[in-house]
Short mmCIF file of C-alpha atoms in Angstrom, two decimals:
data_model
loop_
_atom_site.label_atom_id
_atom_site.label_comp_id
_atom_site.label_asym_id
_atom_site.label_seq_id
_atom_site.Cartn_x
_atom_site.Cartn_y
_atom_site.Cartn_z
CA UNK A 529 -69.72 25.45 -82.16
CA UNK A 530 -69.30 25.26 -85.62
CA UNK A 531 -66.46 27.89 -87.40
CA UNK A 532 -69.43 28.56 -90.09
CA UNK A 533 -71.80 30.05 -87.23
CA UNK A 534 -68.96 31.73 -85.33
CA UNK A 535 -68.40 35.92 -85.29
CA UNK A 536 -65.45 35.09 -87.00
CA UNK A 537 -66.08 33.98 -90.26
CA UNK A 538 -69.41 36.51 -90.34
CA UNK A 539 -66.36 39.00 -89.88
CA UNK A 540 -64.29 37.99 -92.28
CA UNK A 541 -66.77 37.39 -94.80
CA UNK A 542 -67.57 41.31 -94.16
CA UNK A 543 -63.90 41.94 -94.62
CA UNK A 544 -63.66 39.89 -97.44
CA UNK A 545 -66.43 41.12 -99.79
CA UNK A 546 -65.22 45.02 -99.17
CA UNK A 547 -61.75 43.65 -100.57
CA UNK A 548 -63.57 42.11 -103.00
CA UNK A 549 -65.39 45.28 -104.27
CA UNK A 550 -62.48 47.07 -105.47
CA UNK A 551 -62.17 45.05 -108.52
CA UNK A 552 -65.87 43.81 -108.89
CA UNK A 553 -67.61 47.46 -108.88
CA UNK A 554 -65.60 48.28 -112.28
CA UNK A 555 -65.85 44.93 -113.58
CA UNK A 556 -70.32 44.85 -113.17
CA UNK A 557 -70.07 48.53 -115.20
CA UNK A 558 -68.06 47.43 -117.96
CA UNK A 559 -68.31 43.68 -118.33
CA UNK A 560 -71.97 44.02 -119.59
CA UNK A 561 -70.77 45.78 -122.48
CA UNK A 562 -68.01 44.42 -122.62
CA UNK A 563 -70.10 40.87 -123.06
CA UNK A 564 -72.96 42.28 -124.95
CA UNK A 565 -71.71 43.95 -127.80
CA UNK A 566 -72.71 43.76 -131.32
CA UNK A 567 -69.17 44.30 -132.57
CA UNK A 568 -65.55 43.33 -130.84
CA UNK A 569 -63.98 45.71 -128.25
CA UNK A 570 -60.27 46.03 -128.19
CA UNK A 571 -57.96 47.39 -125.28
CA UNK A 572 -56.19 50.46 -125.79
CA UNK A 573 -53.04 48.87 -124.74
CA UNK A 574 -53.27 45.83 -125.95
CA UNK A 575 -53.80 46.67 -129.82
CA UNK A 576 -51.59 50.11 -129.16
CA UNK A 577 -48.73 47.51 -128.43
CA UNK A 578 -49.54 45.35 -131.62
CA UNK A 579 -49.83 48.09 -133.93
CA UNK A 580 -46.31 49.57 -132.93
CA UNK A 581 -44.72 45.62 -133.02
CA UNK A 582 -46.14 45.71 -136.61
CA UNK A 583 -44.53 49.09 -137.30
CA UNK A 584 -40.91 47.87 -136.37
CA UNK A 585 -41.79 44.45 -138.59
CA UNK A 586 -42.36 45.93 -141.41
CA UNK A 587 -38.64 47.51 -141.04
CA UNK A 588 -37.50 47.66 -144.65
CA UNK A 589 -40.10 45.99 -146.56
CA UNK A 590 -41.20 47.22 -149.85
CA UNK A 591 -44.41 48.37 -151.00
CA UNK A 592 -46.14 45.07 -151.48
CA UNK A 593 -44.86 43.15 -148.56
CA UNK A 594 -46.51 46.59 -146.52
CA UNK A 595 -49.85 46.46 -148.54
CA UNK A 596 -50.15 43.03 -147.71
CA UNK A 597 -49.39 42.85 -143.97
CA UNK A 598 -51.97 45.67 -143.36
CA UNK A 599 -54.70 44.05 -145.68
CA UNK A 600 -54.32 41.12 -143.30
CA UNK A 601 -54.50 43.44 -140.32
CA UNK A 602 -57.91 45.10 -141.78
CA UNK A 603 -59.26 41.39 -142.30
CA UNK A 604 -58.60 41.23 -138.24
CA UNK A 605 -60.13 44.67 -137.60
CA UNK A 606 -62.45 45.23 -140.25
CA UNK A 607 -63.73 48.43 -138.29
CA UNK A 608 -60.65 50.49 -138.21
CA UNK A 609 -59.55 52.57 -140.82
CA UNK A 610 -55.81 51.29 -141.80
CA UNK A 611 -53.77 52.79 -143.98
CA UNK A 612 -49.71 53.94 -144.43
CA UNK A 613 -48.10 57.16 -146.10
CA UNK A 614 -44.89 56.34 -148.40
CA UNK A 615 -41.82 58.63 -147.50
CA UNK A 616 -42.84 61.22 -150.37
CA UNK A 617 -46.62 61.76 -148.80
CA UNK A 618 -48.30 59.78 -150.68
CA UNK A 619 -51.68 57.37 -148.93
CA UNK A 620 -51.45 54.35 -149.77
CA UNK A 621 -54.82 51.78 -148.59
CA UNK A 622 -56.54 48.44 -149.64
CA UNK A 623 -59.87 49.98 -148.83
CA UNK A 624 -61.92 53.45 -149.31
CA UNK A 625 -60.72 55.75 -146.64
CA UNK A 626 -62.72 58.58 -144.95
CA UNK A 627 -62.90 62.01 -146.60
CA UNK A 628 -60.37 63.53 -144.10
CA UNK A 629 -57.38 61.47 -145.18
CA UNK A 630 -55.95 63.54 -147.74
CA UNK A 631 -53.92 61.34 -150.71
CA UNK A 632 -50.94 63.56 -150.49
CA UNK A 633 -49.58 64.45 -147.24
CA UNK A 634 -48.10 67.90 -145.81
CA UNK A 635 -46.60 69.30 -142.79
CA UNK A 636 -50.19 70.60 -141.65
CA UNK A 637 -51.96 67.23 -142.55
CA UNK A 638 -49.11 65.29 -139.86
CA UNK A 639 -49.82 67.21 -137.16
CA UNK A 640 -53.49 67.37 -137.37
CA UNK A 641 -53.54 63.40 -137.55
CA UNK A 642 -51.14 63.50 -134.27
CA UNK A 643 -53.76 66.07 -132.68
CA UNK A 644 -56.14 63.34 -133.00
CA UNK A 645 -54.46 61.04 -130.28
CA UNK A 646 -56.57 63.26 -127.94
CA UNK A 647 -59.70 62.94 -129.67
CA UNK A 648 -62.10 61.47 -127.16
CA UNK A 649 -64.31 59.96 -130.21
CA UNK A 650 -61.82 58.23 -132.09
CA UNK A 651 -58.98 56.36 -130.98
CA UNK A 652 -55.94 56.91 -133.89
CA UNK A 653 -52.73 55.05 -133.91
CA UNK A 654 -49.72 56.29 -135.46
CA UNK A 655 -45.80 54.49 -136.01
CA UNK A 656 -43.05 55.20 -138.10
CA UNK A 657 -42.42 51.87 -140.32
CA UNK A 658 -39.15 50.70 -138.65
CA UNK A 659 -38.58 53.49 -136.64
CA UNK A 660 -37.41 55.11 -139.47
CA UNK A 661 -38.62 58.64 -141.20
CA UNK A 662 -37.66 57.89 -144.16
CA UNK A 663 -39.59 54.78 -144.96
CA UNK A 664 -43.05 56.47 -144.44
CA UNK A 665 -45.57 55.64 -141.57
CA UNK A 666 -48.58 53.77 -140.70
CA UNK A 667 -51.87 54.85 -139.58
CA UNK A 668 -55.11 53.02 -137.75
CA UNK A 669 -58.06 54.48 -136.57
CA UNK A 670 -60.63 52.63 -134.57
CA UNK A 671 -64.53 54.40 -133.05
CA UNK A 672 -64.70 54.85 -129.63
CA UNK A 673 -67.52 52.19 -129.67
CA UNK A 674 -64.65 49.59 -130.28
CA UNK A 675 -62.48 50.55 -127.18
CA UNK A 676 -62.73 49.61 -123.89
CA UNK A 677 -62.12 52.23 -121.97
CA UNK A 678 -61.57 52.19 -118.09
CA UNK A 679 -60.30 55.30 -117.44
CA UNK A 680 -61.81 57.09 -114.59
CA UNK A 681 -63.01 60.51 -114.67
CA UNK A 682 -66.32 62.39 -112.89
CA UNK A 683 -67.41 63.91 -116.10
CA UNK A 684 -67.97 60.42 -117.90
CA UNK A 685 -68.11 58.28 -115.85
CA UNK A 686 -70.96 59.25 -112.91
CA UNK A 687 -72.76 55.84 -113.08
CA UNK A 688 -70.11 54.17 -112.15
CA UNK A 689 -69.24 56.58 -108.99
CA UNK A 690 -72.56 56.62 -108.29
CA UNK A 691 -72.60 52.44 -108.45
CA UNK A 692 -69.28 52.80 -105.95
CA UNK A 693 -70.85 55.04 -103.53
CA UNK A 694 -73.92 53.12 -103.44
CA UNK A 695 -72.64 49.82 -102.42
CA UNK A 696 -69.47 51.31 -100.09
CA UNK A 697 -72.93 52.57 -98.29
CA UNK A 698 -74.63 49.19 -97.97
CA UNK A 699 -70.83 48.09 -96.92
CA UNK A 700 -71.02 50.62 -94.31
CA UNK A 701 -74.28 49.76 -93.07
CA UNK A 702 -74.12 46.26 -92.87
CA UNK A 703 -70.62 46.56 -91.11
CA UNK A 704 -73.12 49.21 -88.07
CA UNK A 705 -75.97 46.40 -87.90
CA UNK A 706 -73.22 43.93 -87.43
CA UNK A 707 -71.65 45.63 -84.45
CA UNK A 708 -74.67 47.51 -83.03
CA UNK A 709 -76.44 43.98 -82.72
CA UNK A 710 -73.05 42.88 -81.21
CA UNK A 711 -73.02 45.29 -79.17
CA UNK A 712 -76.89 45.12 -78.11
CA UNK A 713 -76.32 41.33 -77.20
CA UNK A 714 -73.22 42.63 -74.98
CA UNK A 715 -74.85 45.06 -73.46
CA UNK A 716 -77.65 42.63 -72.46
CA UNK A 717 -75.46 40.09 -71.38
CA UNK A 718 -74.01 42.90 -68.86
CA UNK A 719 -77.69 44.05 -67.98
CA UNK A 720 -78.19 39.89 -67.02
CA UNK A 721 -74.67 40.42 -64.90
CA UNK A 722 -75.65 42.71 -63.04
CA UNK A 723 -77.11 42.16 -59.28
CA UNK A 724 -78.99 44.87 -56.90
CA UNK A 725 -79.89 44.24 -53.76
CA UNK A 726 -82.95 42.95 -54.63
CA UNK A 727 -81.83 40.01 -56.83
CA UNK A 728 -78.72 37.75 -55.37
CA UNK A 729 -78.28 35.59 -58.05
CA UNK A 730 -79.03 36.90 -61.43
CA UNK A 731 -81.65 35.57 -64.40
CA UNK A 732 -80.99 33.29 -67.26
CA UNK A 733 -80.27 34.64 -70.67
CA UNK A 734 -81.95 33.28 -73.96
CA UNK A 735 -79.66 32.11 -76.01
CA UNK A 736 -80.44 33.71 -79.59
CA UNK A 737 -77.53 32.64 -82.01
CA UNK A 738 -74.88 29.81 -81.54
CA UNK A 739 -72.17 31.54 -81.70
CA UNK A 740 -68.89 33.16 -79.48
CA UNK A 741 -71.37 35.22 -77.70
CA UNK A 742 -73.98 32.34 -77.67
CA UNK A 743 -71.59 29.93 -75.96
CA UNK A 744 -70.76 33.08 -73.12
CA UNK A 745 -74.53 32.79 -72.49
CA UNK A 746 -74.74 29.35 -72.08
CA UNK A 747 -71.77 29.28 -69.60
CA UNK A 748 -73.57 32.29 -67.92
CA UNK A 749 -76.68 29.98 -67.90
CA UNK A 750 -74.97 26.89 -66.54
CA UNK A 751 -73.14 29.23 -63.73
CA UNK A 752 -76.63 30.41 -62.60
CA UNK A 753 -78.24 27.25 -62.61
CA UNK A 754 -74.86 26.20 -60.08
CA UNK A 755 -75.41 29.06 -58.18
CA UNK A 756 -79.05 28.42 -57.60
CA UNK A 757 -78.64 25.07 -56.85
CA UNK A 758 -76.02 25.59 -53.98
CA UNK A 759 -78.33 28.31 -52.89
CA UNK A 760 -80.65 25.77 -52.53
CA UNK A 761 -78.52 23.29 -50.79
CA UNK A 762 -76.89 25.93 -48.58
CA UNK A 763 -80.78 26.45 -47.33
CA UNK A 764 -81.70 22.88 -47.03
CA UNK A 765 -78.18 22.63 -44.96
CA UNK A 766 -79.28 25.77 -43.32
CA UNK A 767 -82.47 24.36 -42.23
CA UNK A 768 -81.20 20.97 -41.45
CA UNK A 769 -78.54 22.25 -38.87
CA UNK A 770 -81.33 24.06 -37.30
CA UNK A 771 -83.60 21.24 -37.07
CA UNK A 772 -80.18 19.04 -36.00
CA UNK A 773 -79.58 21.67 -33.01
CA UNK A 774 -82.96 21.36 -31.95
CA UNK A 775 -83.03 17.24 -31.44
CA UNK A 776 -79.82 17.79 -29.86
CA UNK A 777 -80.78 19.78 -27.76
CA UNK A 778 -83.64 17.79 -26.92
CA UNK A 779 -81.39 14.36 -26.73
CA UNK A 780 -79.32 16.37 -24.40
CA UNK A 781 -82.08 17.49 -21.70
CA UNK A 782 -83.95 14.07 -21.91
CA UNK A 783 -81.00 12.52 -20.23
CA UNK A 784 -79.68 15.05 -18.01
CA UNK A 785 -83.92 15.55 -16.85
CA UNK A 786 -83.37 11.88 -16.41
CA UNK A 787 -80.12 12.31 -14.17
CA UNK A 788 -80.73 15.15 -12.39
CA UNK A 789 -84.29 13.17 -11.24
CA UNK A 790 -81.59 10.00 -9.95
CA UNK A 791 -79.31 12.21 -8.47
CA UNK A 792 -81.80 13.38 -6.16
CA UNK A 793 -82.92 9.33 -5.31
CA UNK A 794 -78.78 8.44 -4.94
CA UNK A 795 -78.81 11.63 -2.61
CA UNK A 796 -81.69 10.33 -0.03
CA UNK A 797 -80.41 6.74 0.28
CA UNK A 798 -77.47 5.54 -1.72
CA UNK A 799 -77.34 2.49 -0.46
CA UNK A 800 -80.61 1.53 -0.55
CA UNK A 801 -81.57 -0.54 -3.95
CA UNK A 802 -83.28 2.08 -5.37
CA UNK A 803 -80.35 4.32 -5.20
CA UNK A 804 -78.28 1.39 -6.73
CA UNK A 805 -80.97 1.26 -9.36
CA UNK A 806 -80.62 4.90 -10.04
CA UNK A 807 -76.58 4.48 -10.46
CA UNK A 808 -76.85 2.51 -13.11
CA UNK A 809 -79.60 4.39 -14.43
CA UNK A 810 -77.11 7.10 -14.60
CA UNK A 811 -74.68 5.32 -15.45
CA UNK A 812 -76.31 4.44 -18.54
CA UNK A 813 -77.30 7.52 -19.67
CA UNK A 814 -74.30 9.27 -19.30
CA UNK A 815 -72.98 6.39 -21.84
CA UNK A 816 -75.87 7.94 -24.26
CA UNK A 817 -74.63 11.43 -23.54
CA UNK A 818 -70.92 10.35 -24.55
CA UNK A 819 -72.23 8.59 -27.44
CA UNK A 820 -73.79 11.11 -28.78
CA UNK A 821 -70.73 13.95 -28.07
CA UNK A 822 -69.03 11.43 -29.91
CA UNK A 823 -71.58 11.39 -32.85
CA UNK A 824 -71.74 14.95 -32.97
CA UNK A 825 -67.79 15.39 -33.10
CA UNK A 826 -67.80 13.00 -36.26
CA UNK A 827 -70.70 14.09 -38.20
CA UNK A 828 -68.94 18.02 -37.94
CA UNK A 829 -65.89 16.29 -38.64
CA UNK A 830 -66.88 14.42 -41.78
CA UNK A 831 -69.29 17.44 -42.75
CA UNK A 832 -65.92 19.74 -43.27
CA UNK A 833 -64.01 17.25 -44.64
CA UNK A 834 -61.69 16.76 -41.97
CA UNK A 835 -61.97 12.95 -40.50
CA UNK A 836 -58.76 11.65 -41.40
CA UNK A 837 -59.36 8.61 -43.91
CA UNK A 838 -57.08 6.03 -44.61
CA UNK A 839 -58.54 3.50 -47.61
CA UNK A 840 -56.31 -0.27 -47.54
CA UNK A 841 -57.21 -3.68 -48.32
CA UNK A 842 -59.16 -5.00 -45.21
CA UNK A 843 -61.06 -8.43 -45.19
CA UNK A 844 -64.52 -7.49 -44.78
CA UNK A 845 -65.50 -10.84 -43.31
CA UNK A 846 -62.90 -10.87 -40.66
CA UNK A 847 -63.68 -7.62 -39.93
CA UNK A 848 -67.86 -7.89 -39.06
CA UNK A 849 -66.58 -11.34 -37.45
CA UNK A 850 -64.36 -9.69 -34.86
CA UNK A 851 -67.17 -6.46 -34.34
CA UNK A 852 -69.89 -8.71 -33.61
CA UNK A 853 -67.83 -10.71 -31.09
CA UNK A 854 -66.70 -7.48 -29.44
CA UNK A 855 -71.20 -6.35 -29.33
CA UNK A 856 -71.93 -10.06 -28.43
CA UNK A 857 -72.11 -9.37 -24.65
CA UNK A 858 -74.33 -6.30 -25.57
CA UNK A 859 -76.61 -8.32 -27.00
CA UNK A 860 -76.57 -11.12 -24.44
CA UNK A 861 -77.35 -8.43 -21.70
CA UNK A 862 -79.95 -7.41 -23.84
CA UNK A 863 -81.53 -11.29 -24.17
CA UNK A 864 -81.25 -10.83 -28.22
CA UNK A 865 -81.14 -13.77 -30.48
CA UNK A 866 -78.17 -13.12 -32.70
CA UNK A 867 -77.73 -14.79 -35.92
CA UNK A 868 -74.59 -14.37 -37.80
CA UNK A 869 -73.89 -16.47 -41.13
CA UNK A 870 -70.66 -15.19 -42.98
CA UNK A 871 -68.78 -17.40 -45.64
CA UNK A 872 -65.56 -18.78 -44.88
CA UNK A 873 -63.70 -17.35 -48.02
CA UNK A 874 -61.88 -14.04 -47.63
CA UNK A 875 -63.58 -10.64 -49.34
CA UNK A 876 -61.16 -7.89 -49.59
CA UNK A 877 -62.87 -4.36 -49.89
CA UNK A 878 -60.68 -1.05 -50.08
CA UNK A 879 -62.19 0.86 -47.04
CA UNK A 880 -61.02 2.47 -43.70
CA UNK A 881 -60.77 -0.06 -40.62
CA UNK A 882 -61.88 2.61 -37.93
CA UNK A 883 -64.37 4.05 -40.54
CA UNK A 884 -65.61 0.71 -41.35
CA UNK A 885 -66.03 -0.67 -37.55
CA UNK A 886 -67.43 2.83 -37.06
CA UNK A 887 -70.28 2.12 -39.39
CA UNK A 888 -71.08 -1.41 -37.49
CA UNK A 889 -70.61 -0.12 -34.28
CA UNK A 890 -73.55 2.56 -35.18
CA UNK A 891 -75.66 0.47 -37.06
CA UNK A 892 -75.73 -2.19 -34.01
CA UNK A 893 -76.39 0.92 -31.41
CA UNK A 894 -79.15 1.88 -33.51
CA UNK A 895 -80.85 -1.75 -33.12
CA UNK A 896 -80.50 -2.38 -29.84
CA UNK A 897 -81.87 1.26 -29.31
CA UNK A 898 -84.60 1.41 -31.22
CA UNK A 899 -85.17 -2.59 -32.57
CA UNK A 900 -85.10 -4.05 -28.41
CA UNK A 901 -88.40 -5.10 -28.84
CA UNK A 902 -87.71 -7.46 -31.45
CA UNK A 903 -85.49 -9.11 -29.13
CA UNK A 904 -83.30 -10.17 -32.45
CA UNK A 905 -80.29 -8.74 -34.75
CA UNK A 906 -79.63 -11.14 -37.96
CA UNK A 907 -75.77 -10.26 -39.99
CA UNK A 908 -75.58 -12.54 -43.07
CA UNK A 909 -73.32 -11.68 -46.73
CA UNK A 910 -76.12 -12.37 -49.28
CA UNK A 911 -75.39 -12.73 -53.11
CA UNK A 912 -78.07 -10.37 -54.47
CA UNK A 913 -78.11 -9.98 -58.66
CA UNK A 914 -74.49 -10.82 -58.79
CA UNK A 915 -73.35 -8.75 -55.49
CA UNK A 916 -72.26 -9.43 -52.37
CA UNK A 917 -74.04 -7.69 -49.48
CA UNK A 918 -73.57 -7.54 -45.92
CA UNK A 919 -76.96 -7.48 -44.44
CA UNK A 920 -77.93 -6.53 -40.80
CA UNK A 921 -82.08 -7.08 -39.79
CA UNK A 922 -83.59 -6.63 -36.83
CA UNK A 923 -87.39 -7.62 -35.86
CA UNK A 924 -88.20 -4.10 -34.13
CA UNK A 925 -91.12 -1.88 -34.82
CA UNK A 926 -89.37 -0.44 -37.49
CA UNK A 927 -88.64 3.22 -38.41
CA UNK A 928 -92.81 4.13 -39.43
CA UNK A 929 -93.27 3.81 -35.19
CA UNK A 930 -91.79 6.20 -32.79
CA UNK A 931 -89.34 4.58 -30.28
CA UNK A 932 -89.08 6.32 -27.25
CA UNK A 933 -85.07 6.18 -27.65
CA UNK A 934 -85.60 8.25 -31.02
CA UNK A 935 -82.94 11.03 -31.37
CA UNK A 936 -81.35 13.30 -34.36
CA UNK A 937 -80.21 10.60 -36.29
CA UNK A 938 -76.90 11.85 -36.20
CA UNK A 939 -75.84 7.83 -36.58
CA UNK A 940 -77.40 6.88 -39.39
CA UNK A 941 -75.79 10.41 -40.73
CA UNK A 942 -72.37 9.34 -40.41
CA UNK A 943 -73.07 5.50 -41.96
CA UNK A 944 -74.20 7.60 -45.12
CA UNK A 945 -71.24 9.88 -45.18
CA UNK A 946 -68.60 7.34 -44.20
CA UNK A 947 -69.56 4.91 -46.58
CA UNK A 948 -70.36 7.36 -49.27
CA UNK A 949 -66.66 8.87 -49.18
CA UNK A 950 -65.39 4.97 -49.14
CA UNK A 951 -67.05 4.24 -52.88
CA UNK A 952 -69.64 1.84 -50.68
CA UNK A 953 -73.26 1.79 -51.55
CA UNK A 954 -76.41 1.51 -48.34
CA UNK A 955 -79.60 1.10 -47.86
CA UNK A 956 -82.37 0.79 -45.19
CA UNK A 957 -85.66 -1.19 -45.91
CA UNK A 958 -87.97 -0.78 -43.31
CA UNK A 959 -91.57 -1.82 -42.21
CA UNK A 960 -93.56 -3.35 -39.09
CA UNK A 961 -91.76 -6.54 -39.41
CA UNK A 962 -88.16 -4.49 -38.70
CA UNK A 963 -85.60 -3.40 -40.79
CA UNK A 964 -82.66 -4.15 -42.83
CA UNK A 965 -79.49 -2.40 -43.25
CA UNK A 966 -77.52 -3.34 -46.68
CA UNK A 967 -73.93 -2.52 -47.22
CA UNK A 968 -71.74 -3.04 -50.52
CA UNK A 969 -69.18 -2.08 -52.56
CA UNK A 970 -69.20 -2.18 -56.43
CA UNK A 971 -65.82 -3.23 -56.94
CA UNK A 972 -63.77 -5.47 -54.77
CA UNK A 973 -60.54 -7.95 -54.59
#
């Protein structure tokens, strides 16, 4: 998220144009006239400071230096009346004066040019030359047109309240619409939260702005999308442990039918061939009952995470060599054809022994259960595109026909599992013609 876009920097741009509108409310009311007037405005300070400075200058110059200085000062203002009074009264002044100077100067005249200091009108400027009484003083009086004056008061200066009070409003209202829509998109986001007992896992949110809030509604989104999905694979799980139970349960009472039928033939004549016949009939399904307690113990095993795994170098060659010798007189009782072309070179893969043999071992059961027709069980390493495989074909009817043997495929199950949780890669190809079991692993020694 970028910082421009964030509730942050709206925020402080909020903060920062309220601080901003102390100074910036006086300046728009006086800078326009300030900027667009027909004659030169003066501070009140500013040229109240210069005229006194001049004043203590002029400390005990004569007549001429005193008419000069302040003919140079009326060349600077030429709209201000300037003038000086010598100690005996007299006015003294380079240009005509207005009709209320007097030319001699009395008690009475003094203080009515001091009452003019608080004469709204006109702004009048009065210092003793040096400080001194004695050596007369000098006088300057400018219009209120001249002065710029920033002095705040209700009776003259209502515009400019009225300017403040308008725009401290639209400060105040954009600072609501900022936190009511906020607050709106909070309040949603709560609404979207919240879960009856109608509605397990809650809705997604639209995500309006990119922003702090934006990015809590697209972490919202993303942990309802999660949710739904387990949902989802909690069912599917749901409904494949159901449908797991069932063939189970079915695998279980074909055999034990299939038993209980022998048991009855063994009971009339045991020693008879038939009831020899029905031994090892028994016999051999009781090896298919084990097998698949066996199967069943694994897959929950490996389904909670709890088949102990222990990964190591292990020659993969050597390994498939030594299984297929061990199944060899399975398949000779069976009158398959067995084919096995391995290289001679070593091929290290990091993978569990047991897990590994456990993955032939189920493989091979499921072709001589369901491929016995075929008569045939091929195990070659292939280079395919670079990779090594291990392949193991059969010639059976392949998985498209039903095989009486068919059960939950709780074997097939625990090859995908085991060699999913050892970084291996499988896959089955299948038709008429029989199938093919791959096996590989990306990386290797």
């Amino acid at each position: 998220m970028k910082i421009r876009g964030s509730l942050m920097s709206k925020y402080l741009v909020l903060i920062l144009t309220a601080l901003l509108l102390w100074p910036i409310i006086p300046a728009m009311f006086y800078l326009p006239g300030y900027m667009f007037s027909d004659h030169p405005m003066y501070r009140p300070e500013e040229i109240t400071r210069m005229w006194q400075q001049e004043a203590v200058n002029l400390d005990g110059a004569g007549k001429d230096r005193i008419d000069t200085r302040l003919r140079e000062l009326n060349e600077d203002y030429p709209s201000a009346e300037i003038f000086w009074v010598d100690p005996s009264g007299r006015t003294n002044a380079d240009s005509d004066l207005s009709g209320d100077i007097p030319k001699q100067w009395t008690y009475l005249d003094i203080l009515s040019i001091r009452a003019q200091d608080h004469n709204q009108e006109t702004l009048v400027l009065t210092s003793l030359i040096g400080n001194d009484p004695k050596q007369g003083f000098m006088v300057m009086r400018l219009p209120e047109s001249h002065i710029l004056d920033a002095e705040m008061s209700l009776s003259g200066n209502l515009p400019l309240i009225f300017l403040f009070l308008m725009i401290c409003g639209s400060f105040f209202m954009l600072s609501w619409l900022f936190f009511i829509k906020l607050r709106k998109r909070l309040v949603r986001l709560q609404s979207a939260m919240t879960v009856n007992g109608l509605k397990e896992i809650p809705n997604e949110v639209p995500i309006i702005k990119v922003d702090e809030i934006g990015e809590l509604e697209g972490s919202f989104n993303r942990m309802v999308k999660e949710l739904k999905e387990s949902q989802k694979r909690e069912r599917e799980e749901e409904e494949l442990r159901k449908q797991l139970i069932s063939t189970i349960s079915h695998d279980l009472r074909t055999p034990l039918t299939v038993i209980r039928q022998h048991v009855h033939t063994v009971r009339k004549n045991p020693a008879s061939s038939q009831g020899q016949f029905s031994l090892s009939v028994i016999e051999h399904k009781l090896d298919d009952i084990s097998n698949l307690m066996d199967n069943l113990l694994s897959y929950t095993l490996l389904s909670a995470g709890k088949y102990p795994m222990h990964k190591q170098p292990i020659d993969i060659v050597e390994e498939v060599r030594n299984r297929v010798a061990q199944w060899y007189p399975v398949f000779e009782a069976k009158e398959f054809e067995v084919l096995v072309e391995l290289p001679d070179q070593t091929l290290l893969w990091d993978a569990d022994p047991l897990w590994f043999n456990r993955i032939l071992d189920n493989v091979f059961q499921n072709v001589v259960r369901h491929a016995g027709a075929g008569r045939y069980i091929g195990i070659q390493m292939i280079d395919r595109q670079k990779q090594l495989m291990l392949v193991i074909h059969d010639k059976g009817p392949g998985f498209g026909n039903e095989s009486p043997e068919k059960g939950a495929g709780i074997g097939l199950s625990i090859v995908s599992m085991m060699a999913r949780e050892m970084d291996m890669q499988w896959e089955v190809k299948s038709d008429e013609n029989g199938s093919a079991f791959y096996i590989w692993k990306s990386s290797c020694y």
